[in-house]
PDB file of C-alpha atoms in Angstrom:
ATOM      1  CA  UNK A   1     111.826  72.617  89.315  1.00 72.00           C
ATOM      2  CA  UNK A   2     112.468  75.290  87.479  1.00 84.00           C
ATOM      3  CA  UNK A   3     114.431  78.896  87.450  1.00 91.00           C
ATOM      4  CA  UNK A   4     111.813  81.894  87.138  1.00 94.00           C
ATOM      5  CA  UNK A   5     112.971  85.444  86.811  1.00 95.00           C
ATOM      6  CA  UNK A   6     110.354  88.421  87.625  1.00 97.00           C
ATOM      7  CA  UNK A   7     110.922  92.236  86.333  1.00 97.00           C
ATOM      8  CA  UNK A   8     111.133  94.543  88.213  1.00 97.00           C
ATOM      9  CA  UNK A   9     111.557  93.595  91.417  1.00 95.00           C
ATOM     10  CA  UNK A  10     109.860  96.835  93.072  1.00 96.00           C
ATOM     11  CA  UNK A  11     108.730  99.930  91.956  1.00 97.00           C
ATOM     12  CA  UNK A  12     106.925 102.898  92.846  1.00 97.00           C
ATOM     13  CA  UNK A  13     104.155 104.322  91.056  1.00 97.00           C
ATOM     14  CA  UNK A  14     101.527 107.002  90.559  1.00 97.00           C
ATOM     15  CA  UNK A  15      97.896 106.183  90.462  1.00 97.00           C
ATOM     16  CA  UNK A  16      96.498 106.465  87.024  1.00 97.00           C
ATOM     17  CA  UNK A  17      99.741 104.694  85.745  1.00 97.00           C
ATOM     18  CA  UNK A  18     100.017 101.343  84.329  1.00 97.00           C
ATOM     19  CA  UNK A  19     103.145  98.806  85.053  1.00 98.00           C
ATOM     20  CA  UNK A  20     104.155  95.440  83.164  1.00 98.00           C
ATOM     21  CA  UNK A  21     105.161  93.030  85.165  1.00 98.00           C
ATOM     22  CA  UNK A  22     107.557  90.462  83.295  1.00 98.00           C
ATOM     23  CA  UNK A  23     108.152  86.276  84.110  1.00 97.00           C
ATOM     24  CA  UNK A  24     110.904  84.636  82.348  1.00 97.00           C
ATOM     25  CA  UNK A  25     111.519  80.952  82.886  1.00 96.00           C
ATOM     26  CA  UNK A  26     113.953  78.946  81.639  1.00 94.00           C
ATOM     27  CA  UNK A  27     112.420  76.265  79.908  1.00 91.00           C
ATOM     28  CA  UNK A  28     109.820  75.461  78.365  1.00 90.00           C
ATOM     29  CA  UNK A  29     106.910  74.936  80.809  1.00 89.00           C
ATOM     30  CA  UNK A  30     103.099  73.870  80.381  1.00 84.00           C
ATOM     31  CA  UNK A  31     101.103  76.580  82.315  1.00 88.00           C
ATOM     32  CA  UNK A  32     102.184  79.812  84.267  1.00 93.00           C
ATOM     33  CA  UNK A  33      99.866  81.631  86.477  1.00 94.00           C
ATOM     34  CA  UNK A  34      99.816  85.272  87.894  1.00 97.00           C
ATOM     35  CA  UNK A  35      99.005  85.653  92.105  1.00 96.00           C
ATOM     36  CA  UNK A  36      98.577  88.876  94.039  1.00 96.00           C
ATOM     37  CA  UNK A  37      99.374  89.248  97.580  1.00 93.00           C
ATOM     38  CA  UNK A  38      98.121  91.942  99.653  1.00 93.00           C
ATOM     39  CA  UNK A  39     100.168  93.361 102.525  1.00 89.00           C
ATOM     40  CA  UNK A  40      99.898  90.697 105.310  1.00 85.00           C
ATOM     41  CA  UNK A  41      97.690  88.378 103.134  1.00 88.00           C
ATOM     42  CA  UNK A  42      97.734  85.187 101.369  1.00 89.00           C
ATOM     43  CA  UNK A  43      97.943  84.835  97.864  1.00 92.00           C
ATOM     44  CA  UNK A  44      95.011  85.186  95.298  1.00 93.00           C
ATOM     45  CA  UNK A  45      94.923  83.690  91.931  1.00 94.00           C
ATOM     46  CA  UNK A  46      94.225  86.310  89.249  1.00 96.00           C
ATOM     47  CA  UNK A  47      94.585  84.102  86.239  1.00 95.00           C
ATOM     48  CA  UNK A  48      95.987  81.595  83.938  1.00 92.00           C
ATOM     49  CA  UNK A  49      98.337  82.726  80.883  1.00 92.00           C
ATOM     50  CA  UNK A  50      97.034  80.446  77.877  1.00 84.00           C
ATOM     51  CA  UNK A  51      99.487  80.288  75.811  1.00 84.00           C
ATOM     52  CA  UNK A  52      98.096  81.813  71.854  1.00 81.00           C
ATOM     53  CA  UNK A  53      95.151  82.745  74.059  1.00 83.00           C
ATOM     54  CA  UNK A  54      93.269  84.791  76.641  1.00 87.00           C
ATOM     55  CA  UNK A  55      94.054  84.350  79.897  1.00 91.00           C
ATOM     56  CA  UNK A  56      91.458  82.894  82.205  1.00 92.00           C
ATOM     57  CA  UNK A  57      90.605  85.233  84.756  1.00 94.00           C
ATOM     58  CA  UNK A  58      89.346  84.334  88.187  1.00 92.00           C
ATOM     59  CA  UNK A  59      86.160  85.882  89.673  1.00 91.00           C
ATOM     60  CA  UNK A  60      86.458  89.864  90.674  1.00 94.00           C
ATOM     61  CA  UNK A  61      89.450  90.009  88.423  1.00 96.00           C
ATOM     62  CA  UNK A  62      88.696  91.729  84.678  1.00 95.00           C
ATOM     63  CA  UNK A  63      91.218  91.746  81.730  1.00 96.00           C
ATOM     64  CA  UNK A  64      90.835  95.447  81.437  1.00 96.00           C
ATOM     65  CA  UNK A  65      92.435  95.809  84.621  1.00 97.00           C
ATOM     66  CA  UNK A  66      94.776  92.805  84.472  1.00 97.00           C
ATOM     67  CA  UNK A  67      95.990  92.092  80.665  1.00 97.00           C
ATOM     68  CA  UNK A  68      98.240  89.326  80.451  1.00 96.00           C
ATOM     69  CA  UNK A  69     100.009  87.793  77.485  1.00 94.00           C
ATOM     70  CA  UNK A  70     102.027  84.965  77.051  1.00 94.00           C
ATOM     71  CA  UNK A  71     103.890  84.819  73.553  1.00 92.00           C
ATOM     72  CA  UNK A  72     105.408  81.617  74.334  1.00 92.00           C
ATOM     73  CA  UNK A  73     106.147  78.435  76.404  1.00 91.00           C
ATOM     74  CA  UNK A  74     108.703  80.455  78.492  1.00 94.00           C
ATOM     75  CA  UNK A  75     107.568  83.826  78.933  1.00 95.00           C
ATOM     76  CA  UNK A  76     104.682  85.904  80.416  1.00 96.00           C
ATOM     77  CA  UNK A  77     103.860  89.451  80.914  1.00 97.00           C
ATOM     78  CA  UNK A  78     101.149  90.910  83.660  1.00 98.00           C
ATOM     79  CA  UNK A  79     100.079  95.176  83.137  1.00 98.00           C
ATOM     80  CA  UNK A  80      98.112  96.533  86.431  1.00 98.00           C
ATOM     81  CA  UNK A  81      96.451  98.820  84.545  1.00 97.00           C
ATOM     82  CA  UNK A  82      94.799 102.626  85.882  1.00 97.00           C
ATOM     83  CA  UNK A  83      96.750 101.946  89.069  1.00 97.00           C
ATOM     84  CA  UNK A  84      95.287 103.190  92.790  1.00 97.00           C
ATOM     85  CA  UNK A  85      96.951 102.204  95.900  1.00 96.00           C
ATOM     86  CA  UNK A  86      94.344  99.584  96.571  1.00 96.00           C
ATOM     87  CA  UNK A  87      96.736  97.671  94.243  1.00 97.00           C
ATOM     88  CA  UNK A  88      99.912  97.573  96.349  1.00 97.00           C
ATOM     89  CA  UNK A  89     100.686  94.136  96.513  1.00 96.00           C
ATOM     90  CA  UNK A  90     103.237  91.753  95.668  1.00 95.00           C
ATOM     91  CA  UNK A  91     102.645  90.015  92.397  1.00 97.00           C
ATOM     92  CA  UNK A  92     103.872  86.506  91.568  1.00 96.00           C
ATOM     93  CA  UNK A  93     103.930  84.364  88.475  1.00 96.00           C
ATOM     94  CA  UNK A  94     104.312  80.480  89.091  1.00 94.00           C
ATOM     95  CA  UNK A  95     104.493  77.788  86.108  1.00 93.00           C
ATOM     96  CA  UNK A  96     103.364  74.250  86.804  1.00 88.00           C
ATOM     97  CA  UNK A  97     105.869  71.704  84.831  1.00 81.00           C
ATOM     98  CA  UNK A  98     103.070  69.050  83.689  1.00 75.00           C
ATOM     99  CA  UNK A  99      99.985  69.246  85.166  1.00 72.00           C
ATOM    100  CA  UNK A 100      98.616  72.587  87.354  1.00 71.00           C
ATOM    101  CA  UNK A 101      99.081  70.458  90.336  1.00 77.00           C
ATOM    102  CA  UNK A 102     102.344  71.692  91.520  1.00 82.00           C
ATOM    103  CA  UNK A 103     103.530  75.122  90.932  1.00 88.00           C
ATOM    104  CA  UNK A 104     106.841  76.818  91.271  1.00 91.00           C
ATOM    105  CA  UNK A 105     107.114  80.692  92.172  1.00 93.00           C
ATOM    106  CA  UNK A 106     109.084  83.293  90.778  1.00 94.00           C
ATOM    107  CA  UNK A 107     110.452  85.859  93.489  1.00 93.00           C
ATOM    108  CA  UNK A 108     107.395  88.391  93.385  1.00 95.00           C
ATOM    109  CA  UNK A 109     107.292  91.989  92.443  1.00 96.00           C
ATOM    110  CA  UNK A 110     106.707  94.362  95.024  1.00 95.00           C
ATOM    111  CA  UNK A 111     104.096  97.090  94.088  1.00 97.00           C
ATOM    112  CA  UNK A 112     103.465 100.102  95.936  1.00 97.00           C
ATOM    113  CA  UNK A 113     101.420 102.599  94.270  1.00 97.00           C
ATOM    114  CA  UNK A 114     101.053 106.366  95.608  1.00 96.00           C
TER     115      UNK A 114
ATOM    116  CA  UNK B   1      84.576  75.760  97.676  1.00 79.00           C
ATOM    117  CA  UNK B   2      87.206  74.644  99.245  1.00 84.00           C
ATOM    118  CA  UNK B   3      88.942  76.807 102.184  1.00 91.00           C
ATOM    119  CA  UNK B   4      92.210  76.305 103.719  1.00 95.00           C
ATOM    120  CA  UNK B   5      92.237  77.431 107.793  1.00 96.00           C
ATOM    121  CA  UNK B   6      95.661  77.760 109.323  1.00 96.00           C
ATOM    122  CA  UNK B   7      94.730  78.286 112.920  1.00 95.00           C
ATOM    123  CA  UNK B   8      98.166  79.874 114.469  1.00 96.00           C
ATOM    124  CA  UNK B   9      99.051  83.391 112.906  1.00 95.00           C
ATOM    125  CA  UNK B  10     102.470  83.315 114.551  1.00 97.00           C
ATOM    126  CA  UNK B  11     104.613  80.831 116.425  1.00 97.00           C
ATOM    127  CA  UNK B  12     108.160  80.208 117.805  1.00 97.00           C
ATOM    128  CA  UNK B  13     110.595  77.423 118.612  1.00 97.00           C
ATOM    129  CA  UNK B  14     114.533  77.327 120.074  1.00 97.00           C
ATOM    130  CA  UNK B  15     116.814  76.178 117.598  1.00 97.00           C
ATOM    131  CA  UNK B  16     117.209  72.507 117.290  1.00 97.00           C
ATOM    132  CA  UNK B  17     113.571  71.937 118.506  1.00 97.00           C
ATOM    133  CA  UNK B  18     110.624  70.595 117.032  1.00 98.00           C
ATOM    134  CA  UNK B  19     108.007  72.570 115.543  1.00 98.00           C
ATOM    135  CA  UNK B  20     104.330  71.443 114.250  1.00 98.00           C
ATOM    136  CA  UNK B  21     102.695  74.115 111.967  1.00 98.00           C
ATOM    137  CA  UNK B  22      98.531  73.100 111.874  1.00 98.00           C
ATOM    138  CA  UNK B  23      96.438  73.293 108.937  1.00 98.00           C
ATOM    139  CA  UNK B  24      93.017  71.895 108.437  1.00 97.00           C
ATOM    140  CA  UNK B  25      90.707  71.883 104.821  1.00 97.00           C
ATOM    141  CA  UNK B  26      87.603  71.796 103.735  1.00 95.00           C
ATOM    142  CA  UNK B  27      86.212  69.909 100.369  1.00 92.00           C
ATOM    143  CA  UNK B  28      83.791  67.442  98.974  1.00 91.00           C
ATOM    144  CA  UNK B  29      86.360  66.055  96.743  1.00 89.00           C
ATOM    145  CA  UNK B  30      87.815  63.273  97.220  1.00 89.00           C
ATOM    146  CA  UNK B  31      91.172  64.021  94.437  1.00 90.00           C
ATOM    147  CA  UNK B  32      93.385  66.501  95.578  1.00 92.00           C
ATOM    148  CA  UNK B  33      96.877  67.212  96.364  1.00 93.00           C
ATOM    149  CA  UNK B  34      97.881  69.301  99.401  1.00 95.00           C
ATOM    150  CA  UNK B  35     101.398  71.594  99.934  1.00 96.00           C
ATOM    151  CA  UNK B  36     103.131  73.532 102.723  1.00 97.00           C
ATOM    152  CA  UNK B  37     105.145  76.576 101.193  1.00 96.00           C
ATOM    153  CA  UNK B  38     107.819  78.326 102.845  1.00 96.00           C
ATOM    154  CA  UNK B  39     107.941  82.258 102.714  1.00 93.00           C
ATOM    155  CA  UNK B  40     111.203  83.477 103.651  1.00 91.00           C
ATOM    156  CA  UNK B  41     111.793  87.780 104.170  1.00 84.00           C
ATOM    157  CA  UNK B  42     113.065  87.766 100.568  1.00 77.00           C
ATOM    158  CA  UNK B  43     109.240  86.579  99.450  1.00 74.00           C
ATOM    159  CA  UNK B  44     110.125  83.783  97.316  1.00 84.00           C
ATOM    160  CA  UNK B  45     107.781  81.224  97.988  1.00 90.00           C
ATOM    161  CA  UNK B  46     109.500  77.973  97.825  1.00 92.00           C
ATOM    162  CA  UNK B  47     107.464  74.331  97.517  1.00 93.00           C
ATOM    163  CA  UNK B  48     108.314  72.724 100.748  1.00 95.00           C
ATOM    164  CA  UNK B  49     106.782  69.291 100.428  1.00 95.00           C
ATOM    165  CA  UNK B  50     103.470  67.979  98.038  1.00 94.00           C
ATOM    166  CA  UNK B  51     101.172  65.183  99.608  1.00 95.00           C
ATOM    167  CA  UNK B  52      98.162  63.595  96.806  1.00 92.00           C
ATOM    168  CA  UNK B  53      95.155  62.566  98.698  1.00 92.00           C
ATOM    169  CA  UNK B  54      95.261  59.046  97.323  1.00 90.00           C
ATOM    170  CA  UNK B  55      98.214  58.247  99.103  1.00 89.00           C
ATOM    171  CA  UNK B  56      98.238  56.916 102.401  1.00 85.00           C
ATOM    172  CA  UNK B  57     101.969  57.683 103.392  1.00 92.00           C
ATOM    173  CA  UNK B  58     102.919  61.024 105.026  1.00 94.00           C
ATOM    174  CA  UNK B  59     105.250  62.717 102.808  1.00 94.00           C
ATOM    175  CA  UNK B  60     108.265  63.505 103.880  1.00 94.00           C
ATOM    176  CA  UNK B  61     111.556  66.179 102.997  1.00 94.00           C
ATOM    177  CA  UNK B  62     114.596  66.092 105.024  1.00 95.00           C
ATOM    178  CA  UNK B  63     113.795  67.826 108.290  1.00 97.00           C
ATOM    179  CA  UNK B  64     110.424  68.384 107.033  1.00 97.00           C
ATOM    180  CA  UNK B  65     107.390  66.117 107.371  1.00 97.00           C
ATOM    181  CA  UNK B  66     103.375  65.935 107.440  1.00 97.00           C
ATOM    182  CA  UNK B  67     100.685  64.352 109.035  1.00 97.00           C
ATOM    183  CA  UNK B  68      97.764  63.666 106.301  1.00 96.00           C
ATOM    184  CA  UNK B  69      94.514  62.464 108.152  1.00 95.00           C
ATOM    185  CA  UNK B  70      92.289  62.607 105.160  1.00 94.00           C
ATOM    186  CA  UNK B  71      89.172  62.183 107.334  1.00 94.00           C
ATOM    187  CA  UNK B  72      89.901  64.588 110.009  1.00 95.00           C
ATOM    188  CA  UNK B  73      90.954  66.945 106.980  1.00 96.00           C
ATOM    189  CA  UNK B  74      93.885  67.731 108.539  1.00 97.00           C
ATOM    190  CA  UNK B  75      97.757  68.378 107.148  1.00 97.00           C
ATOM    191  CA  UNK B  76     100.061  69.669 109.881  1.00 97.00           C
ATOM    192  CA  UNK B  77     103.313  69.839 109.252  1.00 98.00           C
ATOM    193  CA  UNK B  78     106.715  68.662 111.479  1.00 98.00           C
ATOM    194  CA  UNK B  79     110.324  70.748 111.132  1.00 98.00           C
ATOM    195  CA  UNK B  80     112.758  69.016 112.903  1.00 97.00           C
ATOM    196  CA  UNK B  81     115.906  70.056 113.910  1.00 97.00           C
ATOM    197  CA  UNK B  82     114.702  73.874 113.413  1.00 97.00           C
ATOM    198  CA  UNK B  83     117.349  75.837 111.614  1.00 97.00           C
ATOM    199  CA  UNK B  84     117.600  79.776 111.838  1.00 96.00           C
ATOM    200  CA  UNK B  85     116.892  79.641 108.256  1.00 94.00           C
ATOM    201  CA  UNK B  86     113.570  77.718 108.615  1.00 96.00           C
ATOM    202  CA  UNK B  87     112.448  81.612 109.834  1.00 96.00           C
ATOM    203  CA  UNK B  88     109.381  82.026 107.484  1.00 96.00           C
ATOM    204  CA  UNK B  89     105.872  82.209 107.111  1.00 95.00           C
ATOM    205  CA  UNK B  90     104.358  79.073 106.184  1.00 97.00           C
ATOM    206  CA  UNK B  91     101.477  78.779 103.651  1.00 96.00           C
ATOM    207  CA  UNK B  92      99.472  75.725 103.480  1.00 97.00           C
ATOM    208  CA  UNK B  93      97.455  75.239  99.905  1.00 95.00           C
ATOM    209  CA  UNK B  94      95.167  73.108  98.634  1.00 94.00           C
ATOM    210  CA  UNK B  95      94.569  72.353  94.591  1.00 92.00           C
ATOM    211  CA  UNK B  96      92.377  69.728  93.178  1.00 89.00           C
ATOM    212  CA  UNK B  97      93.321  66.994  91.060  1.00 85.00           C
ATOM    213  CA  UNK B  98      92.394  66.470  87.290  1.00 76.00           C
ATOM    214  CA  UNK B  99      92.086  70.225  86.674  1.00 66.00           C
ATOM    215  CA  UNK B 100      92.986  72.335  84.005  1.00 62.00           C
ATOM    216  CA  UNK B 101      93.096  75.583  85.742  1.00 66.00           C
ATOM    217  CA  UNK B 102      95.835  76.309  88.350  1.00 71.00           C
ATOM    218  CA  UNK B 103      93.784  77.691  91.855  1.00 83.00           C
ATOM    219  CA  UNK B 104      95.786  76.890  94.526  1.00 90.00           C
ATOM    220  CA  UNK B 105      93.869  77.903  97.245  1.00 92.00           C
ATOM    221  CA  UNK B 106      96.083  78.951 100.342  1.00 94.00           C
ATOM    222  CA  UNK B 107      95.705  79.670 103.862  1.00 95.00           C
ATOM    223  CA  UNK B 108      96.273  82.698 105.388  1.00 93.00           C
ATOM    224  CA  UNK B 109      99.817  81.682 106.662  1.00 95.00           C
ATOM    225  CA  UNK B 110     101.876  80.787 110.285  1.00 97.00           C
ATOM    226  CA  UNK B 111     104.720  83.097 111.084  1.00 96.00           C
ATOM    227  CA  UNK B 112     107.533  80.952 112.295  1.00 97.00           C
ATOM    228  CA  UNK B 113     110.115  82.026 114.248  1.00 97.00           C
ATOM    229  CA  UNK B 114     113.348  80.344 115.509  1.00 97.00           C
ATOM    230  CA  UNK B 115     115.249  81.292 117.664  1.00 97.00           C
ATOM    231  CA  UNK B 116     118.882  81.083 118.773  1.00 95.00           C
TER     232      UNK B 116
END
């Protein structure tokens, strides 16, 4: 497996705000995705961080909302952009080692926005 | 599509016990892998065991254990010797096989409880 590291942890925000959501993993890994998980919900895929590319969005999720990067092998950022509460979740990056088959999480940021 | 039904929202067991956490699928594909992740109060999802479609053996972890019938699409899974620990919720997810993109597709979860 591997060790992923999510920042921050929790916050708090306004609606109308934006918040970057970091994933650090440490090593190099093939593909890392970006969940959301409504309160008392499973999780949703929102997309896949390409690596030198765009991310590859799931339907009913838009970049402009959702931008994602991913500089390198190791490292991935998620913004929840023009934030309303409807977007209180907890988000979670995973990275799959080879293929997408099996995915490790990282411990989820919690969202709550006011 | 594929959908992922977990039929008990909540369950419970005595410490020590045996537990069997249900989860049935749906596809037309025949290449596909199938997980149970754990859920603990601290959110980290944790990979609790992986079965692929093609094999024929029930996986099996430790305490933890499944029971793939690939025709009755059905992948329940067995804790044994329940620890307090093993408190969760439970996700089962489904992902096919040969894919590029990464959609796990997850159920909507079992709330396990064990008690002292």
């Amino acid at each position: 497996s591997a060790v992923i590291s999510q920042k921050p942890s929790r916050d708090i925000c306004q609606r109308g705000t934006s918040l970057t959501i970091q994933c650090q993993v440490d090593s190099q890994v093939t593909m890392m995705f970006w969940y959301r998980q409504q309160p008392g919900q499973s999780l949703t895929l929102i997309a896949t961080a390409n690596q030198g590319s765009e991310a590859t969005y799931e339907s009913g999720f838009v970049i402009d909302k959702f931008p994602i990067s991913r500089p390198n092998l190791t490292f991935s950022t998620l913004t929840v952009s023009n934030m309303s509460p409807e977007d209180s979740s907890i988000y979670l990056c995973s990275v799959a080692l080879t293929g997408p088959e099996t995915q490790y999480f990282g411990p989820g940021t919690r969202l709550l926005v006011l | 599509a594929q959908t992922v039904t977990q039929s008990q929202p909540e369950m419970s067991v005595q410490e020590a016990e045996t537990v069997t956490l249900s989860c049935t699928y749906d596809t037309s594909e025949s290449n596909y892998y199938l997980f149970w992740y754990k859920q603990p109060p601290s959110r980290q999802m944790i990979l609790v065991i992986r079965q692929e479609a093609y094999k024929q053996q029930n996986a099996t972890e430790n305490r933890f254990s499944v029971n793939f019938q690939k025709a009755a699409k059905s992948f329940s899974l067995k804790i044994s010797d329940s620890q307090l620990g093993d408190t969760a919720m439970y996700f089962c997810a489904f992902i096919l096989a040969g894919g590029s993109q990464g959609n796990l597709i997850f159920g909507k979860g079992t709330k396990l409880s064990v008690k002292p």
